[in-house]
Coordinates of C-alpha atoms in Angstrom, one line a residue:
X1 CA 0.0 0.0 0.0
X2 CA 1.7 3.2 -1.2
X3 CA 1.2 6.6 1.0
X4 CA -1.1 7.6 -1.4
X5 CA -3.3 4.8 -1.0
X6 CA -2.9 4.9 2.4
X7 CA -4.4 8.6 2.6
X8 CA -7.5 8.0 0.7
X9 CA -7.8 5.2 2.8
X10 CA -7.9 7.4 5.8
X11 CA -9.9 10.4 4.6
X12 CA -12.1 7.6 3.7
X13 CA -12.6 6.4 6.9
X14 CA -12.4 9.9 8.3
X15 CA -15.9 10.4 6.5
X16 CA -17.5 7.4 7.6
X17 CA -16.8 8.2 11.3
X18 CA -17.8 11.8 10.1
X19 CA -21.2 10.4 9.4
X20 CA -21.0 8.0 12.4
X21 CA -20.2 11.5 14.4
X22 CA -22.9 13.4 13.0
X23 CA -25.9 10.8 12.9
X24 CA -26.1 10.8 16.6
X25 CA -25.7 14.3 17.3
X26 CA -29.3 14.8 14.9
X27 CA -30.5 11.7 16.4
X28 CA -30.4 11.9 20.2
X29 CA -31.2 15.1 20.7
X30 CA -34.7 14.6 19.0
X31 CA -35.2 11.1 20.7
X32 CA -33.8 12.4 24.3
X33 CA -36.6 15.4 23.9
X34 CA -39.4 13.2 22.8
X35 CA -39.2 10.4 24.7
X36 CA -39.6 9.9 28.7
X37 CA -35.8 10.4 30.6
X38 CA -36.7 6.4 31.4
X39 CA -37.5 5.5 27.8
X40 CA -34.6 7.6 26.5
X41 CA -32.8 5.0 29.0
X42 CA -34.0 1.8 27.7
X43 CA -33.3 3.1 24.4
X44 CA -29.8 3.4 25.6
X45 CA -29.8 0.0 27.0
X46 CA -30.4 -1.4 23.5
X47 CA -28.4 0.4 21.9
X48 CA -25.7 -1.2 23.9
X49 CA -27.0 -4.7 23.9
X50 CA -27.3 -4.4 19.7
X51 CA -23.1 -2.9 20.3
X52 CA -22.3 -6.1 22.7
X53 CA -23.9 -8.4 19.6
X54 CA -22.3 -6.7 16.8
X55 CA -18.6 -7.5 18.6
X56 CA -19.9 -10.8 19.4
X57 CA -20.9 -11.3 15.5
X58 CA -17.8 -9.8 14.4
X59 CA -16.0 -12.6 15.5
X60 CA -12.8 -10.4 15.3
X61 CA -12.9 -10.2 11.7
X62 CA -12.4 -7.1 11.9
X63 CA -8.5 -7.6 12.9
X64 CA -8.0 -11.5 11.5
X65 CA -9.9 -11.2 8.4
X66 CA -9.1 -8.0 7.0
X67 CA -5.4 -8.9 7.7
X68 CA -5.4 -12.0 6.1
X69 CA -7.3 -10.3 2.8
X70 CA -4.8 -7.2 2.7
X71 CA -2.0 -9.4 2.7
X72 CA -3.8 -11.9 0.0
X73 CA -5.2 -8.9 -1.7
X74 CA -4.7 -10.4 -5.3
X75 CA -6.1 -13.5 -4.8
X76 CA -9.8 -13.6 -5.3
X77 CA -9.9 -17.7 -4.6
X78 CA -8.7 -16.7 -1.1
X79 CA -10.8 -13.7 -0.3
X80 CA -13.8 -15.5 -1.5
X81 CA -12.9 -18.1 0.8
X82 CA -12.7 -16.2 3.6
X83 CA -15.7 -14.2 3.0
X84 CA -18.0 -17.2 2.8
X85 CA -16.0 -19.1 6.1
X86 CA -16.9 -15.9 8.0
X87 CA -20.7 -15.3 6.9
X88 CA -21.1 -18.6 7.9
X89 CA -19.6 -18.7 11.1
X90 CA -22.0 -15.4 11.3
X91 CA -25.2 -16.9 10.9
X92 CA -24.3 -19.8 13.5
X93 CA -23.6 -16.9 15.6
X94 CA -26.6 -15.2 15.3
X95 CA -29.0 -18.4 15.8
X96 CA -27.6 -18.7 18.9
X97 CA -28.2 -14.9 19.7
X98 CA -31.7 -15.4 18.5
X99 CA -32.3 -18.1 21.2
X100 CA -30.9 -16.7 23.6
X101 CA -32.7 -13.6 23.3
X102 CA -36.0 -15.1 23.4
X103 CA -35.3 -17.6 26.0
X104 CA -34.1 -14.6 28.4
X105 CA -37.3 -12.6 27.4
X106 CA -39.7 -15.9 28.0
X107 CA -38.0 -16.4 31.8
X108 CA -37.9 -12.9 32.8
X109 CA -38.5 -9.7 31.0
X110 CA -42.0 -10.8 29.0
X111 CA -43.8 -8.0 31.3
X112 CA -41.2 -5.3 30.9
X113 CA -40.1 -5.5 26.9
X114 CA -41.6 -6.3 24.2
X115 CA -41.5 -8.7 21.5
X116 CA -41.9 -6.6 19.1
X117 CA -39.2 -4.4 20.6
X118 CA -36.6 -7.5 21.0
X119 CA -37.5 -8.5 17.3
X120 CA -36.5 -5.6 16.1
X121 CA -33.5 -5.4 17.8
X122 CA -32.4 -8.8 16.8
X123 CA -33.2 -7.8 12.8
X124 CA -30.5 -4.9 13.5
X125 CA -28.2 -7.1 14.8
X126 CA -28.5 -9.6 11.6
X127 CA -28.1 -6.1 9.4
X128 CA -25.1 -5.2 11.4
X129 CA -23.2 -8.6 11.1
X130 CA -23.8 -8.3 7.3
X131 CA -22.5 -5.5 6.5
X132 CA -18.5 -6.9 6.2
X133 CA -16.5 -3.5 6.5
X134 CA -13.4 -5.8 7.4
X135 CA -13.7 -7.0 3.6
X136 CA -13.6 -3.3 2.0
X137 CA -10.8 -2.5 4.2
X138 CA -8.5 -5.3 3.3
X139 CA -9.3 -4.6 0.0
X140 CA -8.2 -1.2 1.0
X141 CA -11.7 0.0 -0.9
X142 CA -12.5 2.1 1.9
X143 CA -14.3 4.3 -0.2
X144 CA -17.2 1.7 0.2
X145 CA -17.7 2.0 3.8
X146 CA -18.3 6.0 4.0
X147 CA -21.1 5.2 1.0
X148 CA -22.8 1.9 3.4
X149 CA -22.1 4.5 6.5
X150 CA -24.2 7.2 4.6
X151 CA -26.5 5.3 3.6
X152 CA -28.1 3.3 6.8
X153 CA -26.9 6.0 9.2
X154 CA -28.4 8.9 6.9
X155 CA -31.7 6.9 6.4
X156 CA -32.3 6.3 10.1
X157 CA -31.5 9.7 10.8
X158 CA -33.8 11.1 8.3
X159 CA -36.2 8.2 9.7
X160 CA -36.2 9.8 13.2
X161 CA -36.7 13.3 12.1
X162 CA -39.6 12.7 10.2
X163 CA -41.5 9.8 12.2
X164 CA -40.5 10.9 15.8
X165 CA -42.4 12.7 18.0
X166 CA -44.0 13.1 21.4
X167 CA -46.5 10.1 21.1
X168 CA -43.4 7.5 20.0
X169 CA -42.0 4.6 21.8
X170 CA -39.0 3.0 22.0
X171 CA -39.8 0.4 19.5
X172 CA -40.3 2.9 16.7
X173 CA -36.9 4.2 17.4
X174 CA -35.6 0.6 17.4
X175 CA -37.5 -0.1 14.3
X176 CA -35.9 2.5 12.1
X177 CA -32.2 1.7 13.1
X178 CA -33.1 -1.7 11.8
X179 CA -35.1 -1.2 8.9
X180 CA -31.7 1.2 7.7
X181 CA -29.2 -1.1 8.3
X182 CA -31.3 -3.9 6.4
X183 CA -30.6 -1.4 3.6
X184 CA -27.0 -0.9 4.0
X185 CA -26.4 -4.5 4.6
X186 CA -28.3 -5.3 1.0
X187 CA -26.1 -2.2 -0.5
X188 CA -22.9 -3.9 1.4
X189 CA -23.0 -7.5 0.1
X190 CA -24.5 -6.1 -3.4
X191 CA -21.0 -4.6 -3.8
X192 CA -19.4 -7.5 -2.9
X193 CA -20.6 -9.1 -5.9
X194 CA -20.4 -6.0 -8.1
X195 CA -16.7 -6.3 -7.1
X196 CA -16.2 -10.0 -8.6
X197 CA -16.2 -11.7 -5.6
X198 CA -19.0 -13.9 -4.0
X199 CA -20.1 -16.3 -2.0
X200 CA -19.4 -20.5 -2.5
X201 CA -19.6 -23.6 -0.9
X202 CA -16.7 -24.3 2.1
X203 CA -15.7 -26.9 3.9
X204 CA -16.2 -27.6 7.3
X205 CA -12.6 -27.8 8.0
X206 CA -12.1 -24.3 6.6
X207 CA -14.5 -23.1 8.7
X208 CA -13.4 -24.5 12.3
X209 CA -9.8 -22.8 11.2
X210 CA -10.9 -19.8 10.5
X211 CA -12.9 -20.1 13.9
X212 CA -9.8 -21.3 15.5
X213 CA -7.7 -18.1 14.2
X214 CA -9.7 -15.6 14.5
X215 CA -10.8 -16.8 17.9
X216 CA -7.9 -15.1 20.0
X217 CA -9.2 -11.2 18.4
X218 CA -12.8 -12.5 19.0
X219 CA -11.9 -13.0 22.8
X220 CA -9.8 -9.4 22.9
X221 CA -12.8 -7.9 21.4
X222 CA -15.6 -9.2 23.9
X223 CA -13.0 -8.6 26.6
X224 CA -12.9 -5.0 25.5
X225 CA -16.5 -4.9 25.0
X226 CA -17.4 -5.9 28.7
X227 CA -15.4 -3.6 30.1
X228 CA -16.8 -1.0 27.5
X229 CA -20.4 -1.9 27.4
X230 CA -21.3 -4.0 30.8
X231 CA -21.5 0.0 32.6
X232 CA -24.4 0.6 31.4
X233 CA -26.2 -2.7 31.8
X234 CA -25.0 -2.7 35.3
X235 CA -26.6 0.2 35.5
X236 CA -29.5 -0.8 34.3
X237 CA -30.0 -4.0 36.3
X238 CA -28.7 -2.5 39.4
X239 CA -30.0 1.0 39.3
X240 CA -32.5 2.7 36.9
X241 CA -32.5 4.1 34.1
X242 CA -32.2 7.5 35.0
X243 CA -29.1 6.6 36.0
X244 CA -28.4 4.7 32.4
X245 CA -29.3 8.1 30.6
X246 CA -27.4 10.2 32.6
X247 CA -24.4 7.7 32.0
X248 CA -25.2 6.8 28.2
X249 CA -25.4 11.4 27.3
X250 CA -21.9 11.2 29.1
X251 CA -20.9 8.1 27.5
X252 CA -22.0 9.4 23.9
X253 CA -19.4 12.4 23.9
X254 CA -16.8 9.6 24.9
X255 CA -17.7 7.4 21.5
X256 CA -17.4 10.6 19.9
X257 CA -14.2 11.0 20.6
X258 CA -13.5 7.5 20.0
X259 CA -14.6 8.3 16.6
X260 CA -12.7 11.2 15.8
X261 CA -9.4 9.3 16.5
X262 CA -10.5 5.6 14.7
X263 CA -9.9 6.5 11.1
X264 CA -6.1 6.4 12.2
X265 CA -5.9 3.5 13.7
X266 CA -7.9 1.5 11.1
X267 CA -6.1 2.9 8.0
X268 CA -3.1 2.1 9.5
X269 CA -3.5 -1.5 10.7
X270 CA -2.9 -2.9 7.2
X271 CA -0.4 -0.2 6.0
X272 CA 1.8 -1.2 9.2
X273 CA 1.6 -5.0 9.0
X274 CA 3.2 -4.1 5.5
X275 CA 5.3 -1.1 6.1
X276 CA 7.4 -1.0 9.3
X277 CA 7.5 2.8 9.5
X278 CA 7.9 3.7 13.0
X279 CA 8.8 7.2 12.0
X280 CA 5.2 7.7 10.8
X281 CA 3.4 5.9 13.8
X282 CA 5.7 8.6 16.1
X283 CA 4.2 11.1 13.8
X284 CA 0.6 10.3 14.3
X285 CA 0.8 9.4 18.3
X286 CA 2.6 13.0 19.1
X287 CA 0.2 14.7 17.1
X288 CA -3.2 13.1 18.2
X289 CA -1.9 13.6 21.4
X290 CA -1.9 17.3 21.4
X291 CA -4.8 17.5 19.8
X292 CA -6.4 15.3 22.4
X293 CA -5.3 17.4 25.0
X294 CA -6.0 20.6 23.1
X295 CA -9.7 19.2 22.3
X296 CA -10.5 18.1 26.3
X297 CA -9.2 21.6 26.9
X298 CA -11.7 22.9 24.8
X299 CA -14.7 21.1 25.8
X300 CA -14.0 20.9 29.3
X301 CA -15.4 24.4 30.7
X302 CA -18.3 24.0 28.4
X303 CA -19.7 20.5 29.4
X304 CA -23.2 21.3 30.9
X305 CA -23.7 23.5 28.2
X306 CA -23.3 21.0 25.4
X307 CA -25.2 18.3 27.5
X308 CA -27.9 21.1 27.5
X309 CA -28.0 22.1 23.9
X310 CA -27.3 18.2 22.8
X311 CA -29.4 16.4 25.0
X312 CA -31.9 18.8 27.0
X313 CA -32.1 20.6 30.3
X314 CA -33.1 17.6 32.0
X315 CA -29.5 16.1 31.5
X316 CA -27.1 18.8 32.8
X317 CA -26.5 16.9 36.1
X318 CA -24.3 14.8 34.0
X319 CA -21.3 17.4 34.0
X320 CA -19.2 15.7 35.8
X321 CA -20.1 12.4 34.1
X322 CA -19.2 14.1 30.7
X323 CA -15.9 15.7 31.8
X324 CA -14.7 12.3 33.6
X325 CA -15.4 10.4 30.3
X326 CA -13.3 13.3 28.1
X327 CA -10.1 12.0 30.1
X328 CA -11.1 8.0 29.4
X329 CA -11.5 9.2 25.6
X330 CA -7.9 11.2 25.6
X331 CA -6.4 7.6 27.4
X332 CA -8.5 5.9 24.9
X333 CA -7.3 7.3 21.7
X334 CA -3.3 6.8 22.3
X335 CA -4.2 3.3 23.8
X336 CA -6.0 2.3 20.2
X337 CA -2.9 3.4 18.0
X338 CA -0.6 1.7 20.6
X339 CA -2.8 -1.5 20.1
X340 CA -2.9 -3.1 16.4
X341 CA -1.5 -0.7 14.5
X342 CA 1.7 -0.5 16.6
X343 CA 2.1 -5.0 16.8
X344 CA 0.9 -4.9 13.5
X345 CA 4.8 -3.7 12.8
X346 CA 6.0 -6.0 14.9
X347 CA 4.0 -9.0 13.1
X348 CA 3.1 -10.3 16.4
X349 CA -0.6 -8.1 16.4
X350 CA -2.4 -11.3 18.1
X351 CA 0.0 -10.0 21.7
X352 CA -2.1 -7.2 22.2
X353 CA -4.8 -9.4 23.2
X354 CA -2.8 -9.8 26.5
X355 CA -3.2 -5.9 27.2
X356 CA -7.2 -6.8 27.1
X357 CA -7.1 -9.3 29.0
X358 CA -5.2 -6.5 31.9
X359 CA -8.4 -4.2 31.4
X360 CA -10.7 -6.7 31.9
X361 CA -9.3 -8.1 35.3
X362 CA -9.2 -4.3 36.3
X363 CA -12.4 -3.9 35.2
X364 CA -13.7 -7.2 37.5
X365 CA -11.9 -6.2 40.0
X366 CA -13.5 -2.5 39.9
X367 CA -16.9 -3.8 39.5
X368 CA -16.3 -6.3 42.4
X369 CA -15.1 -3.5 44.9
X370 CA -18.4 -1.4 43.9
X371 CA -20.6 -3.7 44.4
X372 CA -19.3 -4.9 47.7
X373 CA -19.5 -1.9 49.3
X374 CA -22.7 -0.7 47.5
X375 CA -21.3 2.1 45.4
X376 CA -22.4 1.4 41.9
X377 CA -23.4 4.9 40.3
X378 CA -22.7 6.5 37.0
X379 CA -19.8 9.0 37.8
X380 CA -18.1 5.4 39.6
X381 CA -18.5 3.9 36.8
X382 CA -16.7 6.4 34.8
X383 CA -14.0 6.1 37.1
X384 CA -13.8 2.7 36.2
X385 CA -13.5 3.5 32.8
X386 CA -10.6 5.7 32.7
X387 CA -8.4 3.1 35.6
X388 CA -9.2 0.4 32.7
X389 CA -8.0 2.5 29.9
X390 CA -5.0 3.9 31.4
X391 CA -4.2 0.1 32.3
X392 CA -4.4 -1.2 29.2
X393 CA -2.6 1.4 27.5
X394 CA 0.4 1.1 30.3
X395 CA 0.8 -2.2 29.1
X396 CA 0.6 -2.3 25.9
X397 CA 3.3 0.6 25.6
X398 CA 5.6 -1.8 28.1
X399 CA 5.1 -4.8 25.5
X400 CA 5.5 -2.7 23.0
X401 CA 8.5 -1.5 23.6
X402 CA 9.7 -4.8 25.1
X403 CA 8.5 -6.9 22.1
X404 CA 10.7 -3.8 19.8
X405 CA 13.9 -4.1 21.5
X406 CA 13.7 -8.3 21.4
X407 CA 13.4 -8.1 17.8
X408 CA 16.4 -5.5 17.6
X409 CA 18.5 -8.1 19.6
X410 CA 18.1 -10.6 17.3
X411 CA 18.1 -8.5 14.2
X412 CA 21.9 -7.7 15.4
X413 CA 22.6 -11.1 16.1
X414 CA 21.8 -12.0 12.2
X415 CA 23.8 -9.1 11.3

């Protein structure tokens, strides 16, 4: 991938988070205004239970797949291959998503949700899994994703303008995210096929490997999901969903910065696992970092404002929720580019799974110490989130680092 590439790659993917950025910002504020504070919260909750699936669906093809595709990038046999191993190992996923969800709803929440509600949550789960991104960005086709992005995140935002008012329920919300992301996955796996690549037959073999390799990122993923995503259904088992509102406005400006930063990260993943150019990855991790600290600068004496203005007057007791979660999203953004990207030159990407793994056991540990002594509330929990982040990006600049000067050694050695 030349520098060229490698830059419409990332302004690529600097418009699809642009349009990930924006959707919520005309979204939320409409649903937190017409909706009760306590349906705004369940609305929350789904949101995050249809984010837990769509890492669990992933299955860390994300990382594996579009790793093994940009480094087999001429070989349509291969990528075919892959393609079809993972939307199969998708759709097992899925069915047992499905059964789960309704045998949890049949045992215990048939008087609190919906059916209709869960349906629709599961059908924009399935949309989700389908729509491959991995596959466009090993392909290094980025170009793809900001037109899918557009396209299901536009439509559901033009959705909730139009349909959403006063009288709406959390099901219509649900309904419309799924409905669009039906559409982006058809537009997704229609340019698949435009493309020249499709779907065949596999083996069964070929699909317990691929199952078997991608497992490790699919186990760093979910670990980073539960420490990422399990707040806020704490919250909403253990507290109300007040509380989850209050959290998820907070939590919102923290994806957003999330989202500003990923383009980098995910552009360079597969120019790094190619390119060893640490001068570069210096280059970007300085600068992001003084813009990160610039940007919490910024934001910081204006927090109940933007809550305000975003969100409504109800949520301005979220401040402090909102400023605590502008320090996790600064530790965040370093710990990302520090994460893949940086193994990635290394060719040894599958070690940063042990950095999850660190977060994680903070996290239990965290959530374990809160609980015991009864102290599980939203700022807390954003506590939590910045002690895990901070660990996990601690140790993945040690291994880093460690793993570099191992490789020097022997380098010399050969020498």
């Amino acid at each position: 991938m030349s520098r060229l590439t490698l830059f419409k790659n990332t302004s690529a993917m600097m418009l699809v988070q642009g349009v990930n950025l924006l959707a919520p910002f005309l979204v939320f504020p409409i649903i937190s205004r017409m909706l009760s504070i306590d349906d705004f919260g369940l609305v929350i909750l789904v949101f995050t239970i249809t984010s837990l699936c769509y890492v669990i669906t992933d299955f860390g093809f994300n990382l594996s797949a579009s790793y093994k595709i940009a480094n087999n990038n001429q070989n349509k046999p291969i990528i075919c291959e892959i393609l079809s191993s993972a939307f199969a190992i998708k759709s097992i996923i899925l069915l047992i998503i499905l059964c789960a969800f309704l045998m949890v709803w049949y045992i215990k929440y048939t008087a609190i949700v919906s059916l209709e509600l869960l349906l629709w949550t599961f059908l924009a789960i399935a949309a989700q899994a389908f729509q491959p991104m991995w596959f466009f960005q090993g392909i290094e086709k980025m170009a793809r994703i900001t037109l899918f992005s557009f396209i299901s995140k536009g439509l559901y935002a033009l959705c909730i303008v139009i349909f959403i008012n006063n009288n709406s329920s959390p099901e219509e919300v649900i309904k419309y995210f799924a409905i669009a992301n039906v559409i982006g996955a058809i537009c997704a796996v229609y340019s698949i096929y435009h493309e020249g690549y499709k779907l065949h037959k596999i083996t069964f073999k070929i699909i317990i490997n691929d199952t078997l390799d991608g497992f490790s990122f699919f186990v760093s993923r979910v670990a980073v999901a539960s420490y990422n995503y399990t707040n806020t259904l704490l919250l909403g088992a253990l507290t109300n969903n007040q509380q989850v509102a209050l959290y998820g406005a907070g939590e919102k400006i923290f994806y957003t910065i999330q989202t500003l930063s990923s383009p980098f990260s995910l552009a360079l993943y597969p120019y790094l696992s190619k390119q060893n150019n640490y001068k570069l990855f210096y280059t970007v991790v300085s600068s992001l970092a003084v813009l990160g600290c610039f940007f919490i600068a910024l934001i910081w004496p204006y927090s109940k404002t933007i809550l305000t203005v975003v969100f409504g007057e109800q949520f301005a007791q979220a401040e402090l929720i909102l400023q605590l979660f502008l320090i996790a999203g600064g530790v965040s953004v370093i710990s990302s580019l520090f994460g893949y990207p940086a193994f990635a030159m290394l060719k040894i990407p599958k070690k940063v799974n042990v950095t999850v793994w660190a977060g994680l056991v903070m996290q239990c540990i965290g959530i374990l110490y809160l609980f015991l002594t009864n102290d599980i509330t939203a700022v807390n929990l954003v506590k939590m989130v910045i002690l895990v982040e901070s660990c996990v990006l601690t140790s993945r600049i040690l291994l880093f680092f460690y793993y570099k000067n191992q490789l020097r050694v022997i380098n010399d050695q050969l020498n």
